Coordinates of C-alpha atoms and ligand atoms in Angstrom, one line a residue:
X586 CA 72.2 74.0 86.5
X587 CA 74.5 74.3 89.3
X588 CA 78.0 73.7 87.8
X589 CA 79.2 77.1 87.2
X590 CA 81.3 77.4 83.9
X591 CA 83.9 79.8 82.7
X592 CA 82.1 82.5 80.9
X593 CA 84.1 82.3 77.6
X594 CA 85.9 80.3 75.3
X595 CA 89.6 80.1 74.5
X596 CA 90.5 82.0 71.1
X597 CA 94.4 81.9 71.6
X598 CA 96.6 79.6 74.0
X599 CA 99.8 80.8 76.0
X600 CA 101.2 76.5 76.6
X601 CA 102.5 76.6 79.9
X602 CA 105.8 74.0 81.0
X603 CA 105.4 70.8 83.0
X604 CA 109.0 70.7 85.1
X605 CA 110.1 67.7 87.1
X606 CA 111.0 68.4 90.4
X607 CA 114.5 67.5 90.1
X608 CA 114.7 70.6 87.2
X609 CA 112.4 72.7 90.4
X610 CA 115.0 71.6 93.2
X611 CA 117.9 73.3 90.8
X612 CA 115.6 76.0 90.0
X613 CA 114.8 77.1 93.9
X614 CA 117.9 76.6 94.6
X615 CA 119.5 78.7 92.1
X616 CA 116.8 81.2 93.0
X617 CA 118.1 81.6 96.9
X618 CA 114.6 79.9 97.7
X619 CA 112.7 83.2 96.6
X620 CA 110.1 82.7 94.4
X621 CA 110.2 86.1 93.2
X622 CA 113.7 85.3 91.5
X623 CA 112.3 82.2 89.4
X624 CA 112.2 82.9 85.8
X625 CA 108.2 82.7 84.9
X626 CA 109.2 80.1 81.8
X627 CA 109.7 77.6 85.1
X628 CA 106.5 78.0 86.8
X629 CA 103.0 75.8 85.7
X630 CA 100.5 77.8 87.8
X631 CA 101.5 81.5 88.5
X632 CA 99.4 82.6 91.8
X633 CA 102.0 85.3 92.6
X634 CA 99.3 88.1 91.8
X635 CA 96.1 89.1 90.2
X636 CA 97.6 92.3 89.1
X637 CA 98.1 92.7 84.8
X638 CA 98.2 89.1 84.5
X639 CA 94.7 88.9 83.2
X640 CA 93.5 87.4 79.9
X641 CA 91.9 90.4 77.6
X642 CA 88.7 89.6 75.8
X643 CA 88.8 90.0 72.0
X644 CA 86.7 92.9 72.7
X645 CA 89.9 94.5 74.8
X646 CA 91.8 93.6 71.7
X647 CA 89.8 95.1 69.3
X648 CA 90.1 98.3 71.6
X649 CA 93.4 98.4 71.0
X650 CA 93.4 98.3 67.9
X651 CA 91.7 101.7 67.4
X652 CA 93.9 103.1 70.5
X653 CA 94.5 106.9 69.1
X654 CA 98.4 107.2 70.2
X655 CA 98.1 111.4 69.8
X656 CA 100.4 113.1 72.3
X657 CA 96.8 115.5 73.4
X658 CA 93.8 114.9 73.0
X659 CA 93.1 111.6 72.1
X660 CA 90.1 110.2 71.3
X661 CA 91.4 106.5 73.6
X662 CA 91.1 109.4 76.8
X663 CA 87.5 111.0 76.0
X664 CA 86.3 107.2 75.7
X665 CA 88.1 106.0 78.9
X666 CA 86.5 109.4 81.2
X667 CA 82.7 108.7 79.8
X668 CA 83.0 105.5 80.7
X669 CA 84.4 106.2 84.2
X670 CA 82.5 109.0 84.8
X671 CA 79.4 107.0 83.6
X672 CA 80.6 104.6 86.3
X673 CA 81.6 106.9 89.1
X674 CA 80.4 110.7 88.4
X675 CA 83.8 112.0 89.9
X676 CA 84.5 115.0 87.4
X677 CA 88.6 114.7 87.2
X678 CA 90.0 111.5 85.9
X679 CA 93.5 111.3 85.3
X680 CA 95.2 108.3 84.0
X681 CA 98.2 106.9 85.3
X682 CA 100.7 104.1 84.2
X683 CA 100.0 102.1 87.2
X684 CA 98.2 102.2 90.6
X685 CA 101.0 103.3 93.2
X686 CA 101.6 106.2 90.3
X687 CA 98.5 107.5 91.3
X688 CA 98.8 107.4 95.1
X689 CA 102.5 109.4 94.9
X690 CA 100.7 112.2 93.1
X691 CA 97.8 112.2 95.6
X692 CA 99.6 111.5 99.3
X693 CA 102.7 114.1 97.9
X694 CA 99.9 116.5 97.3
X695 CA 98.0 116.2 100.5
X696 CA 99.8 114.6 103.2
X697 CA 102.3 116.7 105.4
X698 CA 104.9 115.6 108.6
X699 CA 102.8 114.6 111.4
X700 CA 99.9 114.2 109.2
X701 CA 97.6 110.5 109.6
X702 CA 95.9 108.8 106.4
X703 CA 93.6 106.0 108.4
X704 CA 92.5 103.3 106.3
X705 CA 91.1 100.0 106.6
X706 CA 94.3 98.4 105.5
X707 CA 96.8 99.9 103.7
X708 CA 98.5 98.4 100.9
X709 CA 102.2 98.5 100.5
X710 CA 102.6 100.7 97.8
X711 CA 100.1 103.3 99.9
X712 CA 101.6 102.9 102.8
X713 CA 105.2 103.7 101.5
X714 CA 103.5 106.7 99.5
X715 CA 102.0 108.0 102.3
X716 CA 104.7 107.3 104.7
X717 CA 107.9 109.1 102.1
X718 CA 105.6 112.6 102.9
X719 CA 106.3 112.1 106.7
X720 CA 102.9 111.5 107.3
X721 CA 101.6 108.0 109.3
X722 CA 99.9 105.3 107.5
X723 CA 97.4 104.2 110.2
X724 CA 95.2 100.4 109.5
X725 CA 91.9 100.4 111.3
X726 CA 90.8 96.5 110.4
X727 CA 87.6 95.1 112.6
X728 CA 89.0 93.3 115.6
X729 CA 87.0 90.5 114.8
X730 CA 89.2 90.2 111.5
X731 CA 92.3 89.4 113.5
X732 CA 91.1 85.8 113.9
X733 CA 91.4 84.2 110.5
X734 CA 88.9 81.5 111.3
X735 CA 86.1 83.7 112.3
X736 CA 83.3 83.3 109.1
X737 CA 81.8 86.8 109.2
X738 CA 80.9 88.7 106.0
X739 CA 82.6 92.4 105.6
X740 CA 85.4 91.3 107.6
X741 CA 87.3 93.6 105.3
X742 CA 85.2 96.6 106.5
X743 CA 86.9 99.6 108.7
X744 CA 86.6 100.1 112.4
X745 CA 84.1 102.7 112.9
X746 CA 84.3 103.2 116.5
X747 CA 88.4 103.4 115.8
X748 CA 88.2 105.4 113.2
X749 CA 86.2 108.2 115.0
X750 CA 88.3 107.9 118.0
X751 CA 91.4 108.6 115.9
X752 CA 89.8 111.6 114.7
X753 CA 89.0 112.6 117.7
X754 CA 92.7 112.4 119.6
X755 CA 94.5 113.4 116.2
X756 CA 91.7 116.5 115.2
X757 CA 89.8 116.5 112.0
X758 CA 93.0 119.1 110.5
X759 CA 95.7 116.4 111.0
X760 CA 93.7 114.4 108.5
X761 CA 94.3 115.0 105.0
X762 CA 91.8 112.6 103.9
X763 CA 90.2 108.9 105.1
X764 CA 90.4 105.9 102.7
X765 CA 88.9 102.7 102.4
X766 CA 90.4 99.8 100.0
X767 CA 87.8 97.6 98.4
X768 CA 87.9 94.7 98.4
X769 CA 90.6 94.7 101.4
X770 CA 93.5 93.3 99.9
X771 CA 96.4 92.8 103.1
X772 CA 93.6 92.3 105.2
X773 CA 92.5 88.8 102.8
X774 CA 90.8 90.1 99.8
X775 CA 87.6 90.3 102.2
X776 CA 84.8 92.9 101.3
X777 CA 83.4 96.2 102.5
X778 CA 79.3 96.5 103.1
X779 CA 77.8 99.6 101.9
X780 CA 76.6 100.4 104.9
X781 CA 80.2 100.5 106.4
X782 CA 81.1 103.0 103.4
X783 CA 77.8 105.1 104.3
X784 CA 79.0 105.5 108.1
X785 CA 82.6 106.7 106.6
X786 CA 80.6 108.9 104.2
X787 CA 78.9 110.2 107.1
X788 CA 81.6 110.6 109.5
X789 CA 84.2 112.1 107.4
X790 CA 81.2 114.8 106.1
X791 CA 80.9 115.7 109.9
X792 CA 84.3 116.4 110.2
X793 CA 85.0 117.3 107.2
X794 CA 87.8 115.3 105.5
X795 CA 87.4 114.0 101.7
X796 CA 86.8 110.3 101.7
X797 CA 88.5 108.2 99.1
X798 CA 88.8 104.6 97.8
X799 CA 91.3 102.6 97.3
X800 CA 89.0 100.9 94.0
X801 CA 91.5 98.5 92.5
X802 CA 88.6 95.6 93.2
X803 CA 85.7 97.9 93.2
X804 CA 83.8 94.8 91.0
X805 CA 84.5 92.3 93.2
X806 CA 83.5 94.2 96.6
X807 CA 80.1 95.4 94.8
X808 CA 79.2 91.5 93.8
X809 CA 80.0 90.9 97.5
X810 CA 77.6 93.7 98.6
X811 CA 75.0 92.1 96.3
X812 CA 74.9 88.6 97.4
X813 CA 75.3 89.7 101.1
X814 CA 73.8 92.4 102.3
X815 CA 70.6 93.4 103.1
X816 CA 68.3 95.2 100.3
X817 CA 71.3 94.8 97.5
X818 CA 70.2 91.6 95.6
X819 CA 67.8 93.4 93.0
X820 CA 70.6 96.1 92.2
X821 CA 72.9 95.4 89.6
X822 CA 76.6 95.3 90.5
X823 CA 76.6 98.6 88.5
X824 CA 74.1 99.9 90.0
X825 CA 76.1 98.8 93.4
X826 CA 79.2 100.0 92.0
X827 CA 78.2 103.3 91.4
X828 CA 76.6 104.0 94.4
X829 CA 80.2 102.9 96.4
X830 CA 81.7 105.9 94.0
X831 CA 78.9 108.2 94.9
X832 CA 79.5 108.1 98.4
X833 CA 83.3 109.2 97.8
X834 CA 85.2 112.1 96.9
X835 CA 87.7 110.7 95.0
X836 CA 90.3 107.6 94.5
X837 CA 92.9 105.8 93.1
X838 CA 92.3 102.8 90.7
X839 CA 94.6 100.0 89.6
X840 CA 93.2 99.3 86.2
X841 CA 95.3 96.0 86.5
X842 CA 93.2 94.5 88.9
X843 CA 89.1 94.5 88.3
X844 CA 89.9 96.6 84.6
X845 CA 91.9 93.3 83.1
X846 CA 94.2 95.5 81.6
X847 CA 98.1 94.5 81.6
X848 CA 98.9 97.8 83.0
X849 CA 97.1 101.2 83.6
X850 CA 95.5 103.4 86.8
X851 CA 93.0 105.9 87.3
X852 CA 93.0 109.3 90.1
X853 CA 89.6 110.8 90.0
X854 CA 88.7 114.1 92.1
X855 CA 85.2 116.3 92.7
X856 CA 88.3 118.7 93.8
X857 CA 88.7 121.1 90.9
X858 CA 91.7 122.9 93.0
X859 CA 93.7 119.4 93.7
X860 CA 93.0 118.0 90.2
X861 CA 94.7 121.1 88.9
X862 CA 98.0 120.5 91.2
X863 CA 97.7 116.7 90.3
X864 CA 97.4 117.3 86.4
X865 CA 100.7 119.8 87.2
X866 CA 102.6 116.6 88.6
X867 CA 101.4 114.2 86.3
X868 CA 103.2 116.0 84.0
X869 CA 106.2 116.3 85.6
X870 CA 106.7 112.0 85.6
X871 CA 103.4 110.5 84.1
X872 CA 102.7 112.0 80.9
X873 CA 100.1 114.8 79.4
X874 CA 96.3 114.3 81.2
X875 CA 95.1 112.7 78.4
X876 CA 97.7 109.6 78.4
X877 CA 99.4 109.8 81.7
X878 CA 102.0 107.5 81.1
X879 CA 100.1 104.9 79.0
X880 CA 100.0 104.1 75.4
X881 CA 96.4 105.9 73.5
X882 CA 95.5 101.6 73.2
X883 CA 96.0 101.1 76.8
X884 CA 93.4 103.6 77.4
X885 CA 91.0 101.8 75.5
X886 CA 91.4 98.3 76.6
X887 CA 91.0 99.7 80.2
X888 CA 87.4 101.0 78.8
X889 CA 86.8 98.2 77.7
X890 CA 87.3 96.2 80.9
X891 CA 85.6 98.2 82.8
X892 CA 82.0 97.3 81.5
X893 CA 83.2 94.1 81.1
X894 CA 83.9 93.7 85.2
X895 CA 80.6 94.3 85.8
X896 CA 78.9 91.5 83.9
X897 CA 76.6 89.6 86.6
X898 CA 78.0 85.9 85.2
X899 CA 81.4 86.9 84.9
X900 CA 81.5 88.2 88.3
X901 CA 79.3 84.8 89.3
X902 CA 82.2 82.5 88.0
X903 CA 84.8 84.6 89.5
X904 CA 83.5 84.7 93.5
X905 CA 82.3 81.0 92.3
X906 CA 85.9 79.6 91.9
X907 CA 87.8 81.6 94.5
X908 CA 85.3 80.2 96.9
X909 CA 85.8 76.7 95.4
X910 CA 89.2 76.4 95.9
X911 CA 88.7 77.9 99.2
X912 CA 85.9 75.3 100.8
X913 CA 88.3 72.6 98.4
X914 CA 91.5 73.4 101.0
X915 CA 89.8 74.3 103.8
X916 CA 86.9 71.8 104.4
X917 CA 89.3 69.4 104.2
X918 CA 92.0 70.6 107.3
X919 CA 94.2 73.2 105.5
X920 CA 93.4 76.7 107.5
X921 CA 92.8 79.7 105.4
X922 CA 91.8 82.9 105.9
X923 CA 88.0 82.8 106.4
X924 CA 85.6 83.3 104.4
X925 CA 87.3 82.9 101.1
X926 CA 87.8 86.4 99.7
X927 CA 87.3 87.8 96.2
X928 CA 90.5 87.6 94.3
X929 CA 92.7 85.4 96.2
X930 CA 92.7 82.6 98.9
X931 CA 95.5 83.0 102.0
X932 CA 96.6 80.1 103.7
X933 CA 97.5 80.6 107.3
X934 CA 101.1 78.7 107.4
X935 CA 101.4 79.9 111.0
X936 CA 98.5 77.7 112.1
X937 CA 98.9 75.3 109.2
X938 CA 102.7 74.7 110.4
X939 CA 102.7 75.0 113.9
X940 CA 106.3 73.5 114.1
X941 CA 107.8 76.6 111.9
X942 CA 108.0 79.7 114.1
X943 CA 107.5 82.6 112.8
X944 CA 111.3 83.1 112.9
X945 CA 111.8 80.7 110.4
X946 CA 108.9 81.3 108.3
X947 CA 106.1 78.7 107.9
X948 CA 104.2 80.9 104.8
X949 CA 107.6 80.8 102.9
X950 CA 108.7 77.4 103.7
X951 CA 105.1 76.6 102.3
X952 CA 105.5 78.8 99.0
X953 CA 108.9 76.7 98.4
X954 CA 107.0 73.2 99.1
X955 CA 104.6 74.0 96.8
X956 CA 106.6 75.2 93.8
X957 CA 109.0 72.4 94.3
X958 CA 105.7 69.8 94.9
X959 CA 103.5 71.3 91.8
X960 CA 105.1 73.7 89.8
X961 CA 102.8 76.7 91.5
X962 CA 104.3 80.3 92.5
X963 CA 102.6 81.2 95.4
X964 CA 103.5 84.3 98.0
X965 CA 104.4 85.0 101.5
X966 CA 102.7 87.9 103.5
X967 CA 104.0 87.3 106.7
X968 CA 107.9 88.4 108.5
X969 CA 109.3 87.8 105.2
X970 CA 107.4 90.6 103.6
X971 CA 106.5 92.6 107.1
X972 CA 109.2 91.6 109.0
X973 CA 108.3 92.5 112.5
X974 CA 105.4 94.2 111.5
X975 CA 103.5 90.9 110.4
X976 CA 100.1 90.2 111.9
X977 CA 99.9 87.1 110.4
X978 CA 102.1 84.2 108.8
X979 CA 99.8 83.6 105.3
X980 CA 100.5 82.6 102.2
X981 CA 98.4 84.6 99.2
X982 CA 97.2 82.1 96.0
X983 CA 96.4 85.2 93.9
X984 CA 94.1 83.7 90.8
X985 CA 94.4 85.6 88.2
X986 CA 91.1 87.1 86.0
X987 CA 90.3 84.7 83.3
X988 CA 93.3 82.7 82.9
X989 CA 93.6 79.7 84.7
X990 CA 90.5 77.2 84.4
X991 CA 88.8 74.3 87.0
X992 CA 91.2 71.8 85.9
X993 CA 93.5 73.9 87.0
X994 CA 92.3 75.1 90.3
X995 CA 91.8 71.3 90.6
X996 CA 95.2 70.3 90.2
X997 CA 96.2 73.2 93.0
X998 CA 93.5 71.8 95.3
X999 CA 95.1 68.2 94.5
X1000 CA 99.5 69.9 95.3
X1001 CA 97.7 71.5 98.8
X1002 CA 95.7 68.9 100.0
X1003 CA 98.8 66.2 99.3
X1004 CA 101.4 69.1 100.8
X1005 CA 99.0 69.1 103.9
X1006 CA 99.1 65.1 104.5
X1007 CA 103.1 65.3 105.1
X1008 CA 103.1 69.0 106.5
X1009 CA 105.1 67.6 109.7
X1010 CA 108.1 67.0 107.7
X1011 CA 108.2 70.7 106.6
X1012 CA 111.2 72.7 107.4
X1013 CA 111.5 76.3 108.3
X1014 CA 114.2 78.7 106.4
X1015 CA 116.8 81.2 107.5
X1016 CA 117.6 84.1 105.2
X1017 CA 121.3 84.1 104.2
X1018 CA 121.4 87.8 102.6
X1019 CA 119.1 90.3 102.3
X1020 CA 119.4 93.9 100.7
X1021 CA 118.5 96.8 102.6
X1022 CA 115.3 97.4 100.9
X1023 CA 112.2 95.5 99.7
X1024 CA 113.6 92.0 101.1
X1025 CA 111.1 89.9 100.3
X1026 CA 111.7 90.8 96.3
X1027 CA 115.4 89.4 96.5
X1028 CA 117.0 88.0 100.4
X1029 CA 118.2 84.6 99.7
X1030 CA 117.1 82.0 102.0
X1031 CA 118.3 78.3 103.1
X1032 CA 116.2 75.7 104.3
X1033 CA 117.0 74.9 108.4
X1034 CA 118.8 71.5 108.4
X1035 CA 117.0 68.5 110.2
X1036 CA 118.4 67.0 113.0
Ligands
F0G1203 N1 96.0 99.1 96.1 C1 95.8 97.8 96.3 C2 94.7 97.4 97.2 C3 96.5 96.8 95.6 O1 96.3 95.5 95.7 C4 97.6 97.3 94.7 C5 98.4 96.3 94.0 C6 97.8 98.7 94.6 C7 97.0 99.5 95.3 C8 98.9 99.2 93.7 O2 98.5 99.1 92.3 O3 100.2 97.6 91.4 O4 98.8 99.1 89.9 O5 100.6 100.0 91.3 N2 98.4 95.1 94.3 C9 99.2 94.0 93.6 C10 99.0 92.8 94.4 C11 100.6 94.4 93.2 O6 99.7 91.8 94.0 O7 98.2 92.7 95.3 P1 99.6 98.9 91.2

């Protein structure tokens, strides 16, 4: 057969609201045109992340109900570190209540002033963890990635040749430790090849700095690695997947991501010294080792996802349907950040809207057309979130694990492709306030007035 079909069946339904647009215009407006300030209740299709908005399997449910919520000890953490230490051999795994939790205790433990943490790209969370120590968050994408058309698989991989000549100018001491993010989330949800992960494995050995990953999409990158490179399609994406982790020292894990869990995170360590100082800390803010800020039943449902991630026709359907509403936009003139990546598709609005300069942001004035057009919450990585800092002007349809189904993705394909017939008529926005901090979470914005 080749229709590909959503792996499961619906037990229990969440309705979602059909608006009119008059109700969205008052709704935007009222919001300063930031999508981030819309109550959820007003949005049809929410694309505003794949982070804890996935669906949990009854077998997730039925975790939680035999979560064990004692203080130490609980039986929820011995089954969440066999099955991640099944998965990834590191011997410390610490939970945490979120992703970014487990990043501050790792970059406030290892990173000192004048220190660099290179990367392939940085997320935000790890950037601002890394950069609160004093240290510099450095991105190291492929030069070839800076063109969003260009089709190349791994375009999410790290710049060897850059990476060793940082290491070379800055000296191996200055560099607490290299890490990789798979699948590479800022730089379009694009993958990392195993063989880019061996050369980092072998460079960082040489010099002598611990290797991490950023895993929040560990899944996703190792079904990548399977279908696309060279000796990988008769592995499993376990098997894939755990020979990513073996090639690292440690890393940080976003269990809301490729775990389906509504909230959780993981920092595993071979370094019995730094899982000692990390356990210290984790106390301090997360919780005892064996919760770290979760609930015993979160714990359990994170298990639980994790096996489930790896299922060869879940992850099938998953790649299947980003990629379908990727070729859906883009084969028919809407640009998007090429080849469609694993969790989400990014629309470039800079090329999309040529008329909108980047001072008047094209990926925001995109993610306003399309709530007020289709109901769909959308968001802008561009000058809104980067300000001057922005490589690109995109706008990031996040699709949520196991939510949303092909009549759905349909409908979005259906809002773009109608959006992009009358794109000329499109109006930038100029921001009216904005707080000092985090911007793109609350500025208010107006749209420019035509002539
Ligand atoms: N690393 C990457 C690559 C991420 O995408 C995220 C979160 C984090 C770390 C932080 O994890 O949210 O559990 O604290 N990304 C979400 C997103 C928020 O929408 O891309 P967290």
């Amino acid at each position: 057969m080749k229709t590909i079909i959503e792996p499961f069946r619906i037990k229990s339904v969440e309705p979602i609201r059909q608006t009119t647009r008059l109700q969205r215009e008052g709704f935007i407006k009222a919001a300063g045109y930031n999508l981030f300030q819309i109550r959820a209740c007003d949005i049809l299709i929410d694309l505003l992340t794949d982070s804890g908005t996935s669906a949990m399997s009854t077998e997730q449910w039925a975790a939680i109900m035999r979560g064990d919520e004692s203080y130490a000890g609980s039986d929820s953490f011995y089954r969440l570190e066999k099955t991640v230490q099944d998965l990834t051999a590191f011997r410390h795994v610490i939970p945490t209540h979120q992703g970014r939790a487990a990043e501050r205790i790792l970059f406030s433990l290892v990173c000192k002033p004048g220190q660099t943490i290179p990367n392939n790209t940085h997320f935000d969370t790890t950037r601002a963890n890394i950069e609160v120590t004093g240290a510099r968050a450095v991105d190291l994408p492929l030069p070839e990635a800076a063109d969003t058309q260009a089709r190349l698989p791994f375009k999410g991989n790290i710049h060897i040749e850059a990476l060793e000549r940082l290491i070379e100018t800055e000296g191996a001491s200055k560099i607490p430790l290299v890490m990789v993010t798979v699948t590479n989330n800022s730089g379009g949800g694009q993958p990392v090849s195993m063989a880019n992960l061996e050369k980092v494995r072998e460079i960082t050995r040489r010099h002598g700095i611990p290797f991490y990953l950023d895993a929040c999409r560990f899944a996703e990158n190792a079904y990548f690695i399977q279908q696309g490179e060279p000796g990988y399609a008769d592995l499993s994406p376990r098997q894939i997947a755990r020979k990513m982790f073996s090639l690292a020292d440690g890393c940080t894990f976003s269990a809301k991501k490729d775990a389906f869990a509504n909230i959780g995170g993981l920092l595993c360590t071979n370094d019995d010294l730094l899982a000692g100082q990390e356990k210290d800390l984790l106390i301090l803010t997360e919780g005892f080792p064996t919760y770290g800020g979760l609930a015993g039943r979160d714990l359990d449902a994170i298990a639980v996802g994790l096996e489930e991630v790896l299922d060869s026709d879940y992850l099938r359907y998953r790649i299947a349907s980003t990629a379908y509403l990727g070729r859906h936009i883009a084969d028919h003139g809407v640009p998007i950040v090429e080849p469609p990546g694993g969790h989400a598709i990014y629309i470039d609005a800079g090329r999309m809207l040529p008329h909108i300069p980047r001072s008047q942001f094209p990926g925001q004035a995109l993610a306003a057309e399309l709530y007020l057009h289709a109901g769909v919450r959308s968001v802008e990585i561009g000058s809104v979130m980067f300000g001057e800092n922005a490589r690109h002007e995109l706008l990031r349809l996040a699709i949520p694990r196991r939510v949303y189904t092909q009549s759905h993705i349909d409908y979005l394909v259906e809002a773009i492709l109608e959006i992009n017939d009358r794109k000329h008529d499109l109006r930038g926005f100029e921001i009216v306030e904005q707080p000092q901090f985090l911007r793109h979470f609350s500025a208010r914005f107006q749209p420019i007035a035509g002539e």
